[in-house]
Coordinates of C-alpha atoms and ligand atoms in Angstrom, one line a residue:
M1 CA 50.9 -27.0 -70.3
R2 CA 52.1 -24.1 -72.3
T3 CA 49.3 -21.8 -71.2
T4 CA 50.1 -22.6 -67.5
G5 CA 53.7 -21.8 -68.2
Y6 CA 52.8 -18.5 -69.7
A7 CA 50.5 -17.7 -66.9
A8 CA 53.2 -18.5 -64.3
L9 CA 55.6 -16.4 -66.3
L10 CA 53.2 -13.5 -66.4
C11 CA 52.5 -13.7 -62.7
W12 CA 56.2 -13.7 -62.0
F13 CA 56.7 -10.7 -64.3
I14 CA 53.9 -8.7 -62.6
S15 CA 55.0 -9.6 -59.1
S16 CA 58.6 -8.7 -59.7
A17 CA 57.9 -5.5 -61.5
V18 CA 55.2 -4.1 -59.1
S19 CA 56.3 -3.5 -55.6
L20 CA 54.0 -4.6 -52.8
Y21 CA 55.4 -1.8 -50.7
T22 CA 53.9 1.6 -50.3
K23 CA 55.3 4.7 -48.6
K24 CA 54.4 4.8 -45.0
G25 CA 56.6 7.5 -43.5
S26 CA 58.8 10.3 -44.6
F27 CA 61.0 12.2 -42.2
I28 CA 63.0 15.3 -43.2
G29 CA 64.3 18.1 -41.0
S30 CA 61.8 19.1 -38.3
D31 CA 59.6 16.0 -38.9
F32 CA 62.0 14.2 -36.5
L33 CA 61.0 16.5 -33.7
T34 CA 57.4 15.2 -33.7
A35 CA 57.9 11.6 -34.9
F36 CA 60.6 10.7 -32.4
E37 CA 61.1 10.9 -28.6
W38 CA 64.3 11.9 -26.9
D39 CA 65.4 9.2 -24.3
T40 CA 67.0 10.5 -21.1
F41 CA 67.7 7.2 -19.2
D42 CA 71.1 5.9 -18.2
D43 CA 72.7 4.3 -21.2
P44 CA 71.9 0.5 -21.0
T45 CA 75.3 -0.2 -22.5
H46 CA 77.1 1.7 -19.6
G47 CA 78.5 4.6 -21.7
R48 CA 80.1 7.8 -20.4
V49 CA 77.1 9.7 -21.7
N50 CA 74.4 12.0 -20.5
Y51 CA 71.3 11.7 -22.8
V52 CA 69.4 15.0 -22.8
D53 CA 65.8 15.7 -23.5
Q54 CA 64.5 17.4 -26.6
Q55 CA 64.2 20.9 -25.1
T56 CA 67.7 20.8 -23.7
A57 CA 69.1 19.4 -27.0
L58 CA 67.4 22.2 -29.0
S59 CA 68.5 24.9 -26.6
K60 CA 72.1 23.7 -26.6
N61 CA 72.2 23.2 -30.4
L62 CA 72.8 19.5 -29.9
T63 CA 69.7 19.0 -32.1
I64 CA 69.2 21.3 -35.1
A65 CA 66.3 20.8 -37.4
S66 CA 66.2 22.9 -40.6
E67 CA 64.2 22.6 -43.8
G68 CA 66.3 19.9 -45.4
K69 CA 68.6 18.6 -42.6
F70 CA 68.3 17.1 -39.2
I71 CA 71.4 17.2 -37.0
M72 CA 72.0 15.4 -33.7
R73 CA 75.3 15.8 -31.9
A74 CA 77.4 15.4 -28.8
D75 CA 78.6 18.4 -26.8
Y76 CA 82.0 19.4 -28.1
T77 CA 82.7 22.5 -26.0
D78 CA 82.6 21.5 -22.3
I79 CA 84.9 19.6 -20.0
V80 CA 82.7 16.9 -18.3
I81 CA 82.7 17.0 -14.5
S82 CA 83.8 13.8 -13.0
G83 CA 81.0 12.1 -11.0
S84 CA 78.4 13.3 -13.6
R85 CA 76.8 10.8 -16.0
G86 CA 79.0 11.9 -18.9
R87 CA 79.1 13.9 -22.1
D88 CA 75.9 15.4 -23.3
S89 CA 74.5 13.5 -26.3
I90 CA 71.4 12.2 -28.0
R91 CA 69.3 9.0 -28.1
I92 CA 66.0 9.1 -30.0
H93 CA 63.4 6.5 -30.9
S94 CA 60.4 6.7 -33.3
K95 CA 56.9 6.8 -31.8
N96 CA 55.7 4.5 -34.5
A97 CA 56.7 0.9 -35.1
Y98 CA 56.8 -0.9 -38.5
D99 CA 56.1 -4.5 -39.3
D100 CA 57.3 -5.7 -42.7
A101 CA 59.1 -2.7 -43.9
I102 CA 62.0 -1.1 -45.9
F103 CA 63.8 1.8 -44.2
I104 CA 66.0 4.1 -46.4
L105 CA 68.3 6.5 -44.7
D106 CA 70.0 9.3 -46.7
L107 CA 72.8 10.3 -44.4
S108 CA 75.4 13.0 -45.1
H109 CA 77.5 12.6 -41.9
M110 CA 77.8 10.1 -39.1
P111 CA 79.5 10.5 -35.7
E112 CA 83.2 9.6 -35.9
G113 CA 86.2 9.6 -33.6
C114 CA 87.8 8.1 -30.6
A115 CA 85.5 6.9 -27.8
T116 CA 82.4 7.2 -30.0
W117 CA 79.9 4.4 -30.4
P118 CA 77.0 5.5 -32.7
A119 CA 74.2 3.3 -33.9
F120 CA 71.2 3.4 -36.3
W121 CA 69.1 0.5 -35.4
T122 CA 65.6 -0.9 -35.0
L123 CA 64.1 -3.0 -32.2
S124 CA 60.8 -4.5 -31.1
Q125 CA 58.4 -1.9 -29.6
L126 CA 56.6 -4.6 -27.7
G127 CA 59.7 -6.4 -26.3
P128 CA 60.9 -6.9 -23.7
W129 CA 64.3 -7.2 -25.4
P130 CA 65.4 -9.4 -27.0
N131 CA 61.8 -10.6 -27.8
G132 CA 60.8 -9.3 -31.2
G133 CA 64.4 -8.8 -32.2
E134 CA 67.0 -6.0 -32.7
I135 CA 68.5 -5.1 -36.0
D136 CA 71.6 -2.9 -36.0
I137 CA 72.0 -1.3 -39.4
I138 CA 74.9 1.1 -38.8
E139 CA 77.2 0.5 -35.9
G140 CA 80.9 0.7 -34.9
V141 CA 83.3 2.2 -32.4
N142 CA 86.4 4.4 -32.1
L143 CA 88.4 4.7 -35.3
Q144 CA 86.7 1.7 -37.0
N145 CA 86.3 2.1 -40.7
H146 CA 84.0 -0.8 -41.6
N147 CA 80.3 -0.9 -40.8
L148 CA 79.0 -3.9 -38.7
A149 CA 75.4 -4.9 -39.3
S150 CA 74.1 -7.3 -36.8
M151 CA 71.0 -8.9 -35.2
H152 CA 70.2 -9.8 -31.6
T153 CA 67.3 -12.2 -31.0
T154 CA 65.8 -14.8 -28.7
P155 CA 67.3 -18.4 -29.0
N156 CA 67.0 -20.6 -32.1
C157 CA 68.0 -18.1 -34.7
T158 CA 71.2 -18.9 -36.5
M159 CA 72.6 -17.9 -39.9
S160 CA 73.3 -20.6 -42.5
N161 CA 75.7 -18.5 -44.7
P162 CA 78.7 -18.4 -42.3
S163 CA 81.3 -17.6 -45.0
T164 CA 79.9 -14.1 -45.3
M165 CA 79.5 -13.5 -41.6
Q166 CA 81.6 -12.5 -38.6
S167 CA 79.3 -14.5 -36.3
T168 CA 76.3 -16.6 -36.9
D169 CA 74.3 -17.2 -33.7
C170 CA 71.9 -14.3 -33.3
N171 CA 70.8 -15.4 -29.8
A172 CA 71.5 -12.5 -27.5
A173 CA 72.0 -14.8 -24.5
V174 CA 75.2 -16.4 -25.9
N175 CA 78.7 -15.0 -26.8
N176 CA 78.3 -12.0 -24.5
N177 CA 75.4 -10.7 -26.7
Q178 CA 77.6 -10.5 -29.8
G179 CA 74.7 -11.5 -32.0
C180 CA 75.1 -12.5 -35.7
G181 CA 76.9 -9.9 -37.8
V182 CA 78.3 -9.0 -41.1
S183 CA 81.4 -6.7 -41.3
F184 CA 81.2 -4.7 -44.5
S185 CA 83.9 -5.2 -47.2
D186 CA 85.8 -2.2 -48.5
S187 CA 85.6 -2.6 -52.2
Y188 CA 84.1 0.8 -52.6
A189 CA 84.8 4.0 -54.6
L190 CA 88.1 5.9 -54.0
G191 CA 89.7 2.8 -52.7
T192 CA 88.8 3.8 -49.2
D193 CA 86.5 2.3 -46.7
S194 CA 83.3 4.3 -47.0
S195 CA 80.8 2.4 -45.0
Y196 CA 81.6 3.8 -41.6
G197 CA 83.3 6.7 -39.8
S198 CA 85.7 9.1 -41.4
G199 CA 85.8 7.4 -44.7
F200 CA 82.0 7.6 -44.9
N201 CA 82.1 11.3 -44.0
L202 CA 84.9 12.1 -46.5
L203 CA 82.6 11.1 -49.4
G204 CA 79.6 13.0 -48.0
G205 CA 78.0 9.8 -46.6
G206 CA 75.5 7.8 -48.7
W207 CA 72.4 5.7 -48.4
Y208 CA 71.6 2.8 -46.1
A209 CA 68.6 0.6 -46.7
M210 CA 67.2 -2.2 -44.5
Q211 CA 64.5 -4.6 -45.5
K212 CA 62.7 -6.6 -42.8
D213 CA 60.4 -9.1 -44.5
P214 CA 59.0 -12.6 -43.8
E215 CA 59.8 -13.8 -47.4
A216 CA 63.0 -11.9 -48.1
G217 CA 64.5 -12.0 -44.6
I218 CA 66.6 -9.2 -43.2
N219 CA 68.8 -7.4 -45.7
V220 CA 71.1 -4.3 -45.5
W221 CA 72.3 -2.3 -48.5
F222 CA 74.8 0.5 -48.6
W223 CA 75.7 2.9 -51.4
P224 CA 78.3 5.7 -50.9
R225 CA 77.5 9.2 -52.1
N226 CA 79.6 8.9 -55.3
D227 CA 78.3 5.5 -56.3
I228 CA 76.7 5.8 -59.7
S229 CA 74.8 2.6 -59.2
V230 CA 72.6 3.8 -56.4
P231 CA 69.0 2.9 -57.5
V232 CA 66.9 5.8 -58.5
D233 CA 64.1 4.9 -56.0
V234 CA 66.7 5.0 -53.2
R235 CA 68.2 8.3 -54.3
D236 CA 64.8 9.9 -54.9
S237 CA 61.7 9.2 -52.8
T238 CA 59.4 11.0 -55.2
V239 CA 59.8 8.4 -58.0
P240 CA 57.7 5.2 -58.0
F241 CA 59.1 2.7 -55.6
V242 CA 60.3 -0.5 -57.2
G243 CA 62.4 -1.8 -54.3
P244 CA 65.0 -4.5 -53.7
T245 CA 64.3 -6.6 -56.9
T246 CA 66.4 -4.0 -58.7
W247 CA 69.0 -3.2 -56.1
G248 CA 71.5 -6.0 -56.5
S249 CA 73.0 -8.0 -53.6
P250 CA 72.8 -6.6 -50.1
Q251 CA 76.0 -6.1 -48.2
A252 CA 74.5 -8.0 -45.3
R253 CA 72.0 -10.8 -45.8
F254 CA 70.3 -12.4 -42.8
Q255 CA 68.4 -15.4 -44.0
T256 CA 65.2 -16.2 -42.1
G257 CA 63.3 -19.5 -42.4
Q258 CA 64.5 -22.9 -41.5
Y259 CA 67.1 -21.8 -39.0
C260 CA 65.6 -18.6 -37.9
D261 CA 61.8 -18.5 -38.0
Y262 CA 60.7 -14.9 -38.9
E263 CA 57.3 -14.9 -37.1
T264 CA 58.6 -16.0 -33.7
H265 CA 61.8 -13.8 -33.7
F266 CA 60.6 -10.5 -35.2
D267 CA 57.6 -8.2 -34.7
A268 CA 57.0 -4.5 -35.4
H269 CA 60.1 -2.4 -34.9
E270 CA 60.7 1.2 -33.8
I271 CA 63.8 3.1 -35.1
V272 CA 66.6 4.3 -32.9
F273 CA 69.5 6.7 -33.4
D274 CA 72.0 7.1 -30.6
L275 CA 75.5 8.2 -29.8
T276 CA 77.2 7.0 -26.7
F277 CA 80.9 7.0 -25.5
C278 CA 83.0 4.2 -24.1
G279 CA 80.7 1.6 -22.5
D280 CA 80.5 -2.1 -23.1
W281 CA 82.0 -2.0 -26.6
A282 CA 83.8 1.3 -27.4
G283 CA 85.2 1.3 -23.9
S284 CA 86.3 -2.3 -23.7
V285 CA 88.4 -2.0 -27.0
F286 CA 89.5 1.6 -26.3
P287 CA 93.0 0.6 -25.0
S288 CA 93.8 -1.2 -28.3
S289 CA 92.0 1.5 -30.5
G290 CA 95.1 3.6 -31.1
C291 CA 93.3 6.5 -29.6
S292 CA 95.0 7.5 -26.3
P293 CA 96.8 6.1 -23.3
M294 CA 94.2 7.7 -21.1
S295 CA 91.2 5.8 -19.9
C296 CA 88.2 6.1 -22.2
A297 CA 86.1 8.0 -19.6
D298 CA 88.9 10.5 -18.9
F299 CA 89.4 11.0 -22.6
V300 CA 85.7 11.8 -23.0
D301 CA 85.7 14.1 -20.0
Q302 CA 88.8 16.1 -20.8
N303 CA 88.8 16.4 -24.6
P304 CA 85.7 18.2 -25.8
S305 CA 87.3 19.2 -29.1
A306 CA 87.7 15.5 -29.9
F307 CA 83.9 15.4 -30.4
T308 CA 83.7 18.1 -33.1
N309 CA 82.8 15.4 -35.7
A310 CA 80.6 13.4 -33.4
Y311 CA 77.3 14.2 -35.1
W312 CA 74.6 12.7 -37.3
E313 CA 73.4 14.7 -40.2
I314 CA 70.4 13.2 -41.9
N315 CA 68.9 14.3 -45.2
S316 CA 65.9 12.0 -45.0
L317 CA 64.5 8.7 -43.6
I318 CA 61.8 7.1 -45.8
I319 CA 59.8 4.0 -44.8
Y320 CA 57.9 1.7 -47.1
T321 CA 55.6 -1.0 -45.7
K322 CA 53.4 -3.8 -47.0
D323 CA 50.6 -2.4 -44.9
T324 CA 48.0 -1.1 -47.3
S325 CA 46.0 0.9 -44.7
S326 CA 47.2 4.4 -44.1
Ligands
NAG1 C1 72.8 27.9 -31.4 O1 72.9 28.2 -32.8 C2 72.3 29.5 -33.0 C3 72.4 29.7 -34.6 O2 73.6 29.3 -35.1 C4 73.1 30.6 -32.3 O3 72.6 31.8 -32.6 C5 73.0 30.3 -30.8 O4 73.9 31.2 -30.1 C6 73.5 28.9 -30.5 N1 73.3 28.5 -29.1 C7 74.2 27.9 -28.3 C8 73.8 27.7 -26.9 O5 75.3 27.6 -28.7
NAG2 C1 63.6 -23.9 -33.6 O1 62.9 -23.5 -34.8 C2 62.5 -24.5 -35.6 C3 61.8 -23.8 -36.8 O2 62.7 -22.9 -37.4 C4 61.4 -25.3 -34.9 O3 61.0 -26.4 -35.7 C5 62.0 -25.8 -33.6 O4 61.0 -26.5 -32.8 C6 62.6 -24.7 -32.8 N1 63.2 -25.2 -31.6 C7 63.0 -24.7 -30.3 C8 63.8 -25.3 -29.2 O5 62.2 -23.8 -30.2

């Protein structure tokens, strides 16, 4: 009896102290130029945007890769000609896809401002969408100051912890593809909302982490730059990785299992960063955003300087997986 108890305790101790995850990818500065592809298709969310290829992005300084930074931005100098696709911007996706994984983004600036709709997200590489799932880690529109993390899946995936959630049915085919989502609370440093937009940028950004795991479910953490409780293995990718057992509660917890079977709703995901304008979300709420009496598309076309702060500035993206092959 006693021996068994100790053995169980020992096993628990070992499994909780030693992470099953190992580093699988590390993207800093110019690493993004080879690990990601620049998408140039028409925005599937109908934004007033012209996604440019990598060569164009580099030559126009809409993508800048230096030793320690990777910047992607919208054009902020030109008036957009009516009848064109829209304002020049960036959408990139990773060439690799990751199964059970933890993604850690160290971000010093995110796109902000009227008409903007930026997102950092993952989706099934196999698809077709929504097969294999979509997980939105950072997303919002216009002058929003709270992050919204959400999931979009095939039917039969609902969340059983409704009190913490803005919406609980992850099925992309219902509620106009609202998905299941968690709006972040604002109990952060400086008494300001720091999870999204200008508040996030004011503090110099911070760290976002997403775990996608059959046992742990889908979890999203956020620590603002000045948060002294940011775990050392999040802050510094060169120290041994211990992982979520020491990170405290995530801001967004999407439970998988009884009401959302992991294996049938999620497979290997690629990573996407994008920045669109107006479209299905930012455009539909633009009239009530407090931005401008103009139409969203006219605002985008005629106000290049409004997009001065519409850029991603990434310090690093580190990925840990349970895959032991390398
Ligand atoms: C891009 O940035 C570089 C370095 O700051 C500058 O020399 C160059 O003129 C810029 N190109 C454009 C098209 O703005
Ligand atoms: C929904 O998922 C549960 C398991 O999570 C499964 O038992 C059930 O058969 C599924 N229903 C449908 C209609 O697929």
